[in-house]
CSV table of C-alpha atoms in Angstrom, one decimal:
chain,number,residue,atom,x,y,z
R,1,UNK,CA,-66.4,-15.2,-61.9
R,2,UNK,CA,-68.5,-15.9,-65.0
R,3,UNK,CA,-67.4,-15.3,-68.9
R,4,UNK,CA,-69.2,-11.7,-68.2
R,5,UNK,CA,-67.0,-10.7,-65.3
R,6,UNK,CA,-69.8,-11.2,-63.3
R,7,UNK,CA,-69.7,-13.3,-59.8
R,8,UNK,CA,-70.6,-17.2,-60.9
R,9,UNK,CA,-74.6,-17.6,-60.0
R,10,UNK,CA,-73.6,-20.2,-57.6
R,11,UNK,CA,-71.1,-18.0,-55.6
R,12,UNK,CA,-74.6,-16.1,-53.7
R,13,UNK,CA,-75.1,-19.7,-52.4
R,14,UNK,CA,-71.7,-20.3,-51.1
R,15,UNK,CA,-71.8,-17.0,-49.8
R,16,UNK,CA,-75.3,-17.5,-47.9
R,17,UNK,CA,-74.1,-21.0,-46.4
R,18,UNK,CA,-70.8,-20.1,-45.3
R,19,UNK,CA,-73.2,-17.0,-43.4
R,20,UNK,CA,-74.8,-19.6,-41.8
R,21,UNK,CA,-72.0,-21.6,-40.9
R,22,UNK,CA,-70.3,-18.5,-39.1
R,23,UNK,CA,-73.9,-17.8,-37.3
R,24,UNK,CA,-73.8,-21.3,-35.8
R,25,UNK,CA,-70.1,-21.0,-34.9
R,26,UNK,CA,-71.0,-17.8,-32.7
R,27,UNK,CA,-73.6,-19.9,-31.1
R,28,UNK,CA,-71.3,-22.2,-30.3
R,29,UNK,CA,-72.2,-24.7,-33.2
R,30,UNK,CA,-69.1,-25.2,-35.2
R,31,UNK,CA,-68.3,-28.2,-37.4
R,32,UNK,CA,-66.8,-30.0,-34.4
R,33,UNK,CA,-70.2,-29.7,-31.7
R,34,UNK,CA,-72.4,-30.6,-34.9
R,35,UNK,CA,-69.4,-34.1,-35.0
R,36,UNK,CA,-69.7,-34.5,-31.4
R,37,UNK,CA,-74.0,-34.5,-31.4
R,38,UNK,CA,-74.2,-36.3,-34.7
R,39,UNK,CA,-76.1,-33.7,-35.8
R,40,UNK,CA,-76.3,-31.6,-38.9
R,41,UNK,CA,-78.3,-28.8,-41.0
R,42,UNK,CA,-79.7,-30.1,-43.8
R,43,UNK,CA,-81.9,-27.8,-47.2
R,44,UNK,CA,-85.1,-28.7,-48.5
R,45,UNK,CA,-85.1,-25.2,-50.7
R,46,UNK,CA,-82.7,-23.2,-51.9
R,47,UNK,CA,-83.8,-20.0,-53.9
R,48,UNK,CA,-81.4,-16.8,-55.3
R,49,UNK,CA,-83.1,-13.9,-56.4
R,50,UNK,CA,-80.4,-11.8,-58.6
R,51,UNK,CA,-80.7,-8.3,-59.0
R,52,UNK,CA,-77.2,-6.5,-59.1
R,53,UNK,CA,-74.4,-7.7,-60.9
R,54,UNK,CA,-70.8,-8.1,-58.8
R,55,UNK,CA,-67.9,-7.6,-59.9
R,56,UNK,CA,-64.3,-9.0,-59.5
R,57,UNK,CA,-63.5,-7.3,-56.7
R,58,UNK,CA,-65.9,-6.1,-55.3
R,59,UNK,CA,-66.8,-5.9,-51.2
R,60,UNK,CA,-70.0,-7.3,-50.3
R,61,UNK,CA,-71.9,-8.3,-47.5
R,62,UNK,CA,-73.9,-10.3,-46.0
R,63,UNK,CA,-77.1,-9.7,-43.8
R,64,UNK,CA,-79.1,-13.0,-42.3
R,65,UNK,CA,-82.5,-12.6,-41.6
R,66,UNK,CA,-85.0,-15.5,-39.5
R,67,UNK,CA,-88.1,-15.9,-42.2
R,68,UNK,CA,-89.7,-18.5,-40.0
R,69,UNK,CA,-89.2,-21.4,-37.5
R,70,UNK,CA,-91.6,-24.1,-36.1
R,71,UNK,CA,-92.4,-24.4,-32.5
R,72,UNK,CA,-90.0,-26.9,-31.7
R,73,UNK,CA,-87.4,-25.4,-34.1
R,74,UNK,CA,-86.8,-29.0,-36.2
R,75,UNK,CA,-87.6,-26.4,-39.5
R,76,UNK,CA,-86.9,-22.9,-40.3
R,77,UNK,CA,-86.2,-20.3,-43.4
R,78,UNK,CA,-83.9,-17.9,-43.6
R,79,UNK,CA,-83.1,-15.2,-45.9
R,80,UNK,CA,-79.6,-14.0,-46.8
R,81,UNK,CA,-79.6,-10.6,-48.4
R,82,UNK,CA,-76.4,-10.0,-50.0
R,83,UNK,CA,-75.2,-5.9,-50.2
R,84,UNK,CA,-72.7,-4.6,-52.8
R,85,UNK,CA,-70.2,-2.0,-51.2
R,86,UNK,CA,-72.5,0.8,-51.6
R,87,UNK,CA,-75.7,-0.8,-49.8
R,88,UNK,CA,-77.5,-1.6,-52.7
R,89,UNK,CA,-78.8,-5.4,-52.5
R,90,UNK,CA,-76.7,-7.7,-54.6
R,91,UNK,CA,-79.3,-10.6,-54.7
R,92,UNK,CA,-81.2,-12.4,-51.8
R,93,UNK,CA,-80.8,-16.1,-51.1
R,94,UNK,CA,-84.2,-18.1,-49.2
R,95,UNK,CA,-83.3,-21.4,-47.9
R,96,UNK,CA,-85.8,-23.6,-45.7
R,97,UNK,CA,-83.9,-26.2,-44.0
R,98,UNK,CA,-84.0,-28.6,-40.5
R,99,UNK,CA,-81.9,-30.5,-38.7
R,100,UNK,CA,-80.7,-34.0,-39.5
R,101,UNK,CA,-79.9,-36.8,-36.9
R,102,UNK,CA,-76.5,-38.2,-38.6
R,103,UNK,CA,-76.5,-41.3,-37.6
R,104,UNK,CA,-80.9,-42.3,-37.9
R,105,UNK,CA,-80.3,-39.7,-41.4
R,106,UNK,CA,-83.8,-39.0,-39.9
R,107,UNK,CA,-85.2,-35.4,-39.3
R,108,UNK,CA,-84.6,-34.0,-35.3
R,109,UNK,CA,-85.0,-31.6,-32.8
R,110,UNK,CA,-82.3,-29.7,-32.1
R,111,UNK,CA,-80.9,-28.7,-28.7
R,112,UNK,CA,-83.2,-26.0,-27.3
R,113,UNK,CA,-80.1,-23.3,-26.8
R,114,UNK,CA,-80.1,-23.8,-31.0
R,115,UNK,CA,-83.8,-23.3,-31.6
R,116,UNK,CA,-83.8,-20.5,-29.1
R,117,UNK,CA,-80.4,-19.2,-30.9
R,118,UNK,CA,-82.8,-19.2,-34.1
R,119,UNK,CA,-85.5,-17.7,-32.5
R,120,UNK,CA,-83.1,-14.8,-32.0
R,121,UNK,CA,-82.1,-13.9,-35.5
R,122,UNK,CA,-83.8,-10.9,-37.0
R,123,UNK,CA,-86.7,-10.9,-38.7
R,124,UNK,CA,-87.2,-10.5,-42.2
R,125,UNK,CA,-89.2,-7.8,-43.9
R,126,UNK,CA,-89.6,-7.7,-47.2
R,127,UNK,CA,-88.7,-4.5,-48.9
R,128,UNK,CA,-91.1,-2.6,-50.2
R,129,UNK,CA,-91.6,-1.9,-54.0
């Protein structure tokens, strides 16, 4: 929390990458497959856009939503729209990442199930104003 009683900016962002950590884990990409491949996802971008205020407290979740990947899935964007309890949006995190050869510290390509894994999120639609 923040001296408002608000959730700390930088909370969104932890939220948002621990989404995407549990998205790769259902794919069957946890911490110890990205170990064993010497492999690991890496951001270029981060950006939050804040528009309800959280409180101590407070359920929320989180939606993630496929903004873009390349052809042979080495980048990709993602948004992470965060909901407050009674579905209105919290904020939304974009992040463009890829995928980093650990041991070169070199962009990759990932394995194909991953990229085809990506290719299977949602899309994202911008809401309308």
């Amino acid at each position: 929390m923040d001296p408002n009683g608000h959730m700390r900016h930088s909370a969104y962002a932890d939220y948002a990458a621990d989404q995407r950590l549990v998205l790769l884990a259902e794919w069957g990409y946890d911490i110890k497959e990205f170990a064993r491949l010497r492999l690991g996802p890496i951001l270029f971008r981060e950006e939050t856009t804040f528009l309800k205020e959280i409180h101590i407290g407070e359920e929320i979740r989180v939606d993630s939503r496929l903004r873009s990947v390349n052809d042979d899935g080495t980048r990709w964007s993602i948004t992470h729209t965060i909901y407050k309890a009674d579905g209105r949006v919290a904020a939304t995190v974009a992040v463009d990442g890829a995928w980093l050869d650990l041991d070169k510290r070199k962009l990759t390509t990932p394995p194909a199930e991953l990229s085809t894994a990506f290719r299977e999120l949602p899309l994202y639609e911008a809401p309308v104003k």
